Tab-separated table of C-alpha atoms and ligand atoms in Angstrom:
chain	number	residue	atom	x	y	z
U	27	MET	CA	-18.506	10.496	-15.267
U	28	ASN	CA	-19.788	7.027	-15.954
U	29	MET	CA	-17.814	4.821	-13.626
U	30	ILE	CA	-18.045	1.191	-12.678
U	31	PHE	CA	-17.104	0.650	-9.101
U	32	LYS	CA	-16.886	-3.101	-9.084
U	33	LYS	CA	-15.029	-3.846	-5.973
U	34	ILE	CA	-14.865	-1.557	-3.034
U	35	LEU	CA	-13.077	-3.119	-0.174
U	36	ILE	CA	-13.182	-0.855	2.805
U	37	CYS	CA	-10.935	-1.776	5.633
U	38	ALA	CA	-13.581	-3.767	7.491
U	39	VAL	CA	-11.087	-6.499	8.097
U	40	CYS	CA	-7.637	-5.881	9.277
U	41	ALA	CA	-4.390	-6.299	7.443
U	42	VAL	CA	-2.852	-7.964	10.409
U	43	SER	CA	-4.661	-10.631	12.330
U	44	LEU	CA	-3.778	-12.115	15.631
U	45	THR	CA	-3.637	-15.731	16.491
U	46	GLY	CA	-4.250	-17.084	19.941
U	47	CYS	CA	-6.569	-14.585	21.623
U	48	GLY	CA	-10.272	-15.245	22.014
U	49	LYS	CA	-13.228	-13.627	23.746
U	50	ARG	CA	-12.868	-14.125	27.470
U	51	SER	CA	-10.997	-17.263	26.629
U	52	ILE	CA	-8.688	-19.274	28.809
U	53	SER	CA	-5.096	-19.161	27.617
U	54	PRO	CA	-2.868	-22.253	27.850
U	55	ASP	CA	-1.584	-21.059	31.243
U	56	ASN	CA	-5.151	-20.604	32.510
U	57	GLU	CA	-5.083	-16.811	32.312
U	58	ILE	CA	-8.347	-15.134	31.341
U	59	CYS	CA	-8.165	-12.920	28.282
U	60	SER	CA	-10.782	-10.153	28.335
U	61	ASP	CA	-11.505	-8.527	25.041
U	62	ARG	CA	-13.355	-5.510	23.814
U	63	ASN	CA	-14.461	-4.595	20.301
U	64	VAL	CA	-14.698	-0.960	19.370
U	65	PHE	CA	-15.684	0.638	16.087
U	66	ALA	CA	-13.861	3.937	15.767
U	67	MET	CA	-11.766	5.815	13.201
U	68	ASP	CA	-13.620	3.896	10.482
U	69	THR	CA	-12.102	0.676	11.764
U	70	PHE	CA	-13.040	-2.438	13.714
U	71	MET	CA	-10.726	-2.577	16.701
U	72	THR	CA	-10.138	-5.375	19.184
U	73	ILE	CA	-8.214	-5.119	22.396
U	74	CYS	CA	-7.381	-8.208	24.362
U	75	ALA	CA	-5.966	-7.821	27.862
U	76	TYR	CA	-4.901	-10.181	30.626
U	77	GLY	CA	-4.851	-9.685	34.364
U	78	ASP	CA	-7.132	-8.914	37.306
U	79	ASN	CA	-7.890	-5.366	36.265
U	80	ALA	CA	-8.296	-6.102	32.548
U	81	ASP	CA	-12.020	-5.241	32.332
U	82	GLU	CA	-11.583	-1.884	34.039
U	83	ALA	CA	-8.510	-1.128	31.921
U	84	LEU	CA	-10.363	-1.982	28.710
U	85	LYS	CA	-13.134	0.421	29.662
U	86	SER	CA	-10.600	3.230	30.046
U	87	ALA	CA	-8.939	2.194	26.782
U	88	GLU	CA	-12.236	2.444	24.923
U	89	GLU	CA	-12.865	5.896	26.397
U	90	LYS	CA	-9.407	6.988	25.254
U	91	ILE	CA	-10.038	5.735	21.707
U	92	LYS	CA	-13.373	7.567	21.512
U	93	TYR	CA	-11.774	10.728	22.863
U	94	LEU	CA	-8.920	10.626	20.351
U	95	GLU	CA	-11.391	9.987	17.542
U	96	SER	CA	-13.400	13.016	18.666
U	97	ILE	CA	-10.382	15.314	18.351
U	98	PHE	CA	-8.605	13.776	15.306
U	99	SER	CA	-11.609	13.164	13.046
U	100	VAL	CA	-11.868	15.139	9.812
U	101	THR	CA	-15.650	14.853	9.795
U	102	ILE	CA	-16.745	15.437	13.415
U	103	GLU	CA	-17.476	19.173	13.475
U	104	GLU	CA	-16.215	19.737	17.009
U	105	SER	CA	-12.882	18.014	16.362
U	106	ASP	CA	-9.573	19.856	16.436
U	107	ILE	CA	-8.791	18.787	12.866
U	108	TYR	CA	-12.176	19.987	11.625
U	109	LYS	CA	-11.557	23.345	13.324
U	110	ILE	CA	-8.105	23.626	11.740
U	111	ASN	CA	-9.467	22.631	8.325
U	112	ASN	CA	-12.093	25.350	8.521
U	113	SER	CA	-9.880	28.070	9.973
U	114	HIS	CA	-9.191	29.885	6.652
U	115	GLY	CA	-5.674	30.765	7.686
U	116	SER	CA	-6.402	31.907	11.221
U	117	THR	CA	-4.773	30.401	14.317
U	118	VAL	CA	-6.681	27.698	16.174
U	119	GLU	CA	-6.207	26.404	19.736
U	120	ILE	CA	-6.237	22.637	20.023
U	121	SER	CA	-5.874	19.955	22.667
U	122	PRO	CA	-2.401	18.788	23.752
U	123	GLU	CA	-2.873	15.371	22.109
U	124	THR	CA	-3.589	16.942	18.719
U	125	ALA	CA	-0.610	19.256	19.147
U	126	GLU	CA	1.551	16.256	20.007
U	127	ILE	CA	0.478	14.158	17.018
U	128	LEU	CA	0.841	17.157	14.692
U	129	VAL	CA	4.395	17.850	15.840
U	130	GLU	CA	5.310	14.184	15.340
U	131	ALA	CA	3.484	14.015	12.017
U	132	VAL	CA	5.263	17.066	10.611
U	133	LYS	CA	8.587	15.547	11.742
U	134	MET	CA	7.778	12.308	9.912
U	135	CYS	CA	6.732	14.205	6.768
U	136	GLY	CA	10.168	15.839	6.800
U	137	LYS	CA	12.042	12.649	7.642
U	138	THR	CA	10.377	10.850	4.717
U	139	ASP	CA	11.068	13.774	2.410
U	140	GLY	CA	7.367	14.396	1.831
U	141	ALA	CA	6.395	10.804	0.934
U	142	LEU	CA	4.125	11.268	3.925
U	143	ASP	CA	2.240	14.544	3.721
U	144	ILE	CA	-0.652	15.186	6.104
U	145	THR	CA	-1.874	18.126	3.984
U	146	LEU	CA	-3.023	15.781	1.198
U	147	TYR	CA	-6.665	15.980	2.257
U	148	PRO	CA	-7.914	18.179	-0.639
U	149	VAL	CA	-6.520	15.643	-3.138
U	150	LEU	CA	-7.857	12.620	-1.207
U	151	ASN	CA	-11.190	14.405	-1.235
U	152	SER	CA	-11.216	14.887	-4.995
U	153	TRP	CA	-10.652	11.125	-5.475
U	154	GLY	CA	-13.594	10.486	-3.131
U	155	PHE	CA	-11.511	8.563	-0.600
U	156	THR	CA	-12.942	10.722	2.159
U	157	SER	CA	-16.588	10.236	1.151
U	158	ASP	CA	-16.711	6.879	-0.723
U	159	ASP	CA	-17.966	8.871	-3.707
U	160	PHE	CA	-15.107	7.586	-5.842
U	161	ARG	CA	-14.034	9.291	-9.077
U	162	ILE	CA	-10.899	9.818	-11.142
U	163	PRO	CA	-10.068	13.525	-11.105
U	164	ASP	CA	-8.325	14.921	-14.176
U	165	VAL	CA	-4.684	15.952	-14.063
U	166	LYS	CA	-5.536	19.666	-14.198
U	167	GLU	CA	-7.767	19.397	-11.138
U	168	ILE	CA	-5.109	17.471	-9.221
U	169	THR	CA	-2.386	19.932	-10.232
U	170	GLU	CA	-4.496	22.810	-8.919
U	171	LEU	CA	-5.176	21.008	-5.651
U	172	LEU	CA	-1.501	20.177	-5.164
U	173	GLU	CA	-0.971	23.923	-4.638
U	174	TYR	CA	-2.578	23.307	-1.239
U	175	VAL	CA	-0.316	20.395	-0.321
U	176	ASP	CA	2.834	21.182	1.641
U	177	TYR	CA	3.361	19.964	5.189
U	178	SER	CA	6.128	22.543	5.764
U	179	LYS	CA	3.463	25.277	5.847
U	180	ILE	CA	1.953	23.853	9.058
U	181	SER	CA	2.883	25.928	12.081
U	182	VAL	CA	2.473	24.427	15.559
U	183	ASP	CA	3.320	26.646	18.514
U	184	GLY	CA	2.356	24.868	21.740
U	185	ILE	CA	-1.369	24.288	21.361
U	186	ARG	CA	-1.756	26.939	18.634
U	187	VAL	CA	-1.868	25.769	15.028
U	188	THR	CA	-1.950	27.749	11.817
U	189	ILE	CA	-2.218	26.483	8.239
U	190	PRO	CA	-2.660	28.593	5.095
U	191	ASP	CA	-6.152	29.270	3.754
U	192	GLY	CA	-7.278	26.394	1.534
U	193	PHE	CA	-5.039	23.837	3.239
U	194	GLN	CA	-6.606	20.840	4.999
U	195	LEU	CA	-5.143	18.124	7.204
U	196	ASP	CA	-5.799	14.388	7.415
U	197	LEU	CA	-4.177	12.225	10.089
U	198	GLY	CA	-5.444	8.948	8.556
U	199	ALA	CA	-1.922	7.722	7.871
U	200	LEU	CA	-0.826	7.766	11.503
U	201	ALA	CA	-3.771	8.370	13.872
U	202	LYS	CA	-4.234	4.671	14.599
U	203	GLY	CA	-0.557	4.256	15.375
U	204	TYR	CA	-0.683	7.150	17.837
U	205	THR	CA	-3.873	5.678	19.314
U	206	SER	CA	-2.303	2.235	19.760
U	207	ASP	CA	0.519	3.803	21.789
U	208	ALA	CA	-1.992	5.778	23.868
U	209	VAL	CA	-4.054	2.632	24.514
U	210	ALA	CA	-0.914	0.748	25.569
U	211	ASP	CA	-0.180	3.538	28.075
U	212	VAL	CA	-3.732	3.454	29.445
U	213	LEU	CA	-3.645	-0.322	29.870
U	214	ARG	CA	-0.304	-0.176	31.631
U	215	GLU	CA	-1.459	2.648	33.926
U	216	ASN	CA	-4.377	0.373	34.838
U	217	GLY	CA	-2.137	-2.492	35.839
U	218	VAL	CA	-2.229	-4.553	32.646
U	219	GLU	CA	1.116	-6.057	31.688
U	220	SER	CA	0.043	-8.330	28.897
U	221	ALA	CA	-2.243	-7.290	26.033
U	222	VAL	CA	-2.770	-7.109	22.308
U	223	ILE	CA	-4.208	-4.006	20.723
U	224	ASN	CA	-5.420	-4.570	17.165
U	225	LEU	CA	-6.687	-1.389	15.542
U	226	GLY	CA	-7.603	-2.723	12.110
U	227	GLY	CA	-4.230	-3.777	10.826
U	228	ASN	CA	-2.326	-1.788	13.385
U	229	VAL	CA	-1.155	-4.233	16.023
U	230	ARG	CA	0.561	-3.195	19.235
U	231	THR	CA	1.428	-5.743	21.895
U	232	LEU	CA	2.093	-5.048	25.547
U	233	GLY	CA	4.614	-7.263	27.302
U	234	LYS	CA	4.641	-10.947	26.464
U	235	LYS	CA	1.905	-13.548	26.823
U	236	PRO	CA	1.011	-14.156	30.485
U	237	ASP	CA	3.027	-17.397	30.457
U	238	GLY	CA	6.090	-15.477	29.276
U	239	SER	CA	5.996	-16.847	25.729
U	240	LEU	CA	5.972	-14.708	22.564
U	241	TRP	CA	2.936	-13.502	20.625
U	242	LYS	CA	2.265	-14.713	17.109
U	243	ILE	CA	1.195	-11.939	14.771
U	244	ALA	CA	-0.014	-12.850	11.316
U	245	VAL	CA	0.336	-10.453	8.394
U	246	ARG	CA	-2.247	-10.646	5.637
U	247	ASP	CA	-1.352	-11.843	2.129
U	248	PRO	CA	-1.935	-8.802	-0.131
U	249	PHE	CA	-2.689	-11.113	-3.089
U	250	ASP	CA	-5.085	-13.314	-1.143
U	251	THR	CA	-6.579	-11.136	1.559
U	252	GLU	CA	-8.533	-14.001	3.132
U	253	ASN	CA	-5.246	-15.601	4.100
U	254	ASP	CA	-2.082	-14.785	5.965
U	255	MET	CA	1.260	-14.215	4.297
U	256	CYS	CA	3.517	-14.750	7.264
U	257	VAL	CA	3.649	-15.057	11.013
U	258	LEU	CA	5.960	-13.080	13.267
U	259	GLU	CA	6.853	-14.318	16.713
U	260	THR	CA	7.557	-11.363	18.965
U	261	GLY	CA	7.453	-9.731	22.394
U	262	GLU	CA	6.322	-6.125	22.966
U	263	ILE	CA	6.179	-4.512	19.533
U	264	SER	CA	4.150	-2.599	16.944
U	265	VAL	CA	3.364	-4.210	13.615
U	266	VAL	CA	1.658	-1.963	11.078
U	267	THR	CA	0.714	-2.760	7.485
U	268	SER	CA	-0.214	-0.464	4.616
U	269	GLY	CA	-1.507	-2.127	1.476
U	270	ASN	CA	-3.151	-1.260	-1.813
U	271	TYR	CA	-5.891	-3.834	-1.114
U	272	GLU	CA	-7.210	-2.076	1.996
U	273	ARG	CA	-9.270	0.586	0.305
U	274	TYR	CA	-9.673	0.975	-3.429
U	275	PHE	CA	-12.079	1.242	-6.322
U	276	GLU	CA	-11.929	0.087	-9.886
U	277	GLY	CA	-12.528	2.632	-12.643
U	278	ASP	CA	-14.245	1.917	-15.960
U	279	ASP	CA	-10.763	1.727	-17.446
U	280	GLY	CA	-10.392	-1.505	-15.470
U	281	GLN	CA	-7.656	-0.040	-13.298
U	282	ARG	CA	-7.518	-0.201	-9.567
U	283	TYR	CA	-7.125	3.103	-7.715
U	284	TRP	CA	-6.112	2.886	-4.100
U	285	HIS	CA	-6.102	5.177	-1.097
U	286	ILE	CA	-2.390	5.810	-0.610
U	287	LEU	CA	-1.459	8.740	-2.812
U	288	ASP	CA	1.945	9.920	-3.949
U	289	PRO	CA	2.135	13.583	-2.875
U	290	SER	CA	4.500	14.293	-5.793
U	291	ASP	CA	1.728	13.827	-8.371
U	292	GLY	CA	-1.517	13.278	-6.420
U	293	PHE	CA	-2.108	9.814	-7.954
U	294	PRO	CA	-2.230	6.454	-6.147
U	295	ALA	CA	1.362	5.568	-5.276
U	296	ASP	CA	2.427	2.917	-7.780
U	297	ASN	CA	6.082	2.317	-7.123
U	298	GLY	CA	6.257	-1.457	-7.231
U	299	LEU	CA	4.899	-2.360	-3.788
U	300	VAL	CA	1.551	-3.870	-2.849
U	301	SER	CA	2.113	-3.990	0.885
U	302	VAL	CA	4.530	-2.688	3.488
U	303	THR	CA	4.673	-3.929	7.066
U	304	VAL	CA	6.725	-1.965	9.560
U	305	ILE	CA	7.828	-3.490	12.846
U	306	GLY	CA	9.171	-1.304	15.640
U	307	GLU	CA	8.756	0.098	19.110
U	308	SER	CA	6.375	2.964	18.457
U	309	GLY	CA	2.965	2.553	16.850
U	310	LEU	CA	3.021	6.116	15.585
U	311	TYR	CA	6.437	5.706	13.968
U	312	CYS	CA	5.491	2.378	12.354
U	313	ASP	CA	2.171	3.735	11.082
U	314	ALA	CA	3.687	6.879	9.588
U	315	LEU	CA	6.450	4.806	7.993
U	316	SER	CA	4.233	2.080	6.554
U	317	THR	CA	2.372	4.694	4.526
U	318	ALA	CA	5.517	6.611	3.569
U	319	LEU	CA	7.525	3.529	2.534
U	320	PHE	CA	4.596	2.353	0.417
U	321	VAL	CA	4.784	5.691	-1.402
U	322	MET	CA	8.583	5.510	-1.762
U	323	GLY	CA	8.620	2.075	-3.390
U	324	GLU	CA	11.159	-0.722	-3.019
U	325	ASP	CA	14.482	1.004	-3.748
U	326	LYS	CA	13.858	4.120	-1.702
U	327	ALA	CA	12.308	2.122	1.148
U	328	VAL	CA	15.409	-0.077	1.328
U	329	GLU	CA	17.636	3.011	1.186
U	330	PHE	CA	15.589	4.624	3.965
U	331	TRP	CA	15.903	1.510	6.142
U	332	ARG	CA	19.657	1.294	5.572
U	333	LYS	CA	20.032	4.907	6.649
U	334	ASN	CA	17.803	4.733	9.719
U	335	HIS	CA	17.921	1.136	10.956
U	336	ASP	CA	15.525	1.783	13.850
U	337	PHE	CA	12.754	-0.465	12.539
U	338	ASP	CA	12.227	-3.650	10.547
U	339	MET	CA	10.052	-4.076	7.501
U	340	ILE	CA	8.468	-6.624	5.202
U	341	LEU	CA	7.906	-5.463	1.639
U	342	VAL	CA	5.758	-7.293	-0.897
U	343	THR	CA	6.385	-6.306	-4.498
U	344	ASP	CA	3.871	-6.309	-7.332
U	345	SER	CA	5.926	-9.129	-8.863
U	346	HIS	CA	5.013	-11.373	-5.911
U	347	GLU	CA	8.255	-11.202	-3.981
U	348	ILE	CA	8.661	-10.795	-0.243
U	349	MET	CA	11.652	-8.888	1.100
U	350	TYR	CA	12.334	-8.499	4.797
U	351	THR	CA	15.009	-6.959	6.973
U	352	SER	CA	17.436	-8.984	9.044
U	353	GLY	CA	15.886	-8.046	12.418
U	354	VAL	CA	12.884	-10.289	11.762
U	355	GLU	CA	14.847	-13.098	10.125
U	356	ASN	CA	14.520	-15.422	13.099
U	357	SER	CA	10.903	-14.599	13.915
U	358	PHE	CA	9.525	-14.669	10.376
U	359	GLU	CA	7.645	-17.620	8.917
U	360	ASN	CA	6.588	-17.415	5.266
U	361	LEU	CA	3.186	-19.068	4.744
U	362	THR	CA	3.034	-18.527	0.983
U	363	GLU	CA	4.628	-19.831	-2.185
U	364	MET	CA	6.199	-16.420	-2.771
U	365	SER	CA	9.975	-16.175	-2.573
U	366	ALA	CA	11.225	-14.372	0.539
U	367	GLU	CA	14.609	-12.683	0.629
U	368	VAL	CA	16.484	-10.939	3.390
U	369	ILE	CA	17.477	-7.328	2.677
U	370	ASP	CA	21.191	-6.702	3.277
U	371	SER	CA	22.310	-3.968	5.637
U	372	ASP	CA	24.474	-2.366	2.979
R	1058	AMP	P1	-2.366	3.841	6.089
R	1058	AMP	O1	-3.458	2.826	5.985
R	1058	AMP	O2	-1.800	4.000	7.453
R	1058	AMP	O3	-1.287	3.617	5.081
R	1058	AMP	O4	-2.995	5.274	5.800
R	1058	AMP	C1	-3.657	5.536	4.607
R	1058	AMP	C2	-4.485	6.789	4.777
R	1058	AMP	O5	-3.609	7.925	4.902
R	1058	AMP	C3	-5.347	7.084	3.567
R	1058	AMP	O6	-6.613	6.504	3.695
R	1058	AMP	C4	-5.395	8.607	3.561
R	1058	AMP	O7	-6.355	9.065	4.478
R	1058	AMP	C5	-4.034	9.005	4.079
R	1058	AMP	N1	-2.985	9.138	3.034
R	1058	AMP	C6	-2.912	8.595	1.805
R	1058	AMP	N2	-1.743	8.865	1.207
R	1058	AMP	C7	-1.035	9.620	2.094
R	1058	AMP	C8	0.253	10.224	2.080
R	1058	AMP	N3	1.092	10.101	1.053
R	1058	AMP	N4	0.615	10.954	3.164
R	1058	AMP	C9	-0.212	11.111	4.226
R	1058	AMP	N5	-1.435	10.553	4.297
R	1058	AMP	C10	-1.843	9.805	3.254
R	1059	MG	MG1	0.140	4.416	8.121
């Protein structure tokens, strides 16, 4: 197929940026911030930690990230996911971390009624999102591949996993969220009480700033990705954004095709949203939800929030409107000309 791939923006920059943390910089209260950059999971990651043991803790954090990448990757041949994806229906033994993320992932697929589906890999593959060899598959091909998409067919029994022959898993929608929680645990175990973990748009803070003040987390403007859309002032929290600008290609039909697919038809989810930011306690929960709510679109996302109420969110619609939930009302500063409205609880 003769395609023009004009603009391929791979997530080399993050959707969420952090203000106020530099490389071994001195913070206003004279605390040293140590930081470490890691490239893993196809993402530039930065962790910034305060305290006497920060350097040691960051070393352990990096090791943890590399370890989790080595078991969650779809391409590393020794990884648990690779083994599962090449098991042809037989049972595979995996590490406890993979078992844990799989159990949580399957739960989130169910909770979101399949908007999140970690068995989408064969369809993502046919679009080229796994290889950067982008193409527009025809409807027949997608329909055939959708036969192999159904998270409810994943069986996890302790560390033993079985999926049907032809099925393949991809944890891309929530692996970074899980990793941010794991990194927070490692830092805390190593005596760090104040840190910011930024895994390419997946931000997880630990405690407050060393002087006891709140962090400022900036969320990228999906229509102007060089600039920020808003700033959130917050204590310990996860802030995760999914957007259609993070990874996409343009076909010769002039249309943009992005990396978040709607499992109901196998096409890029196009339900009125261009970005979804989820704010909550758990990185894994926020990451899984940001992808799922993007797929659901505005009305269903609002309905989901009203029913669950255990997170906050900022939606940006394709008609340039910002909508946010009441929990962030007092910590939210709009930096754009877009209108911003609070979503009612009922
Ligand atoms: P995120 O940036 O967290 O929204 O995750 C997007 C990534 O998740 C994509 O690059 C795919 O690897 C994968 N993905 C895309 N659509 C879905 C979906 N509906 N359910 C599960 N994973 C998905
Ligand atoms: Mg996600």
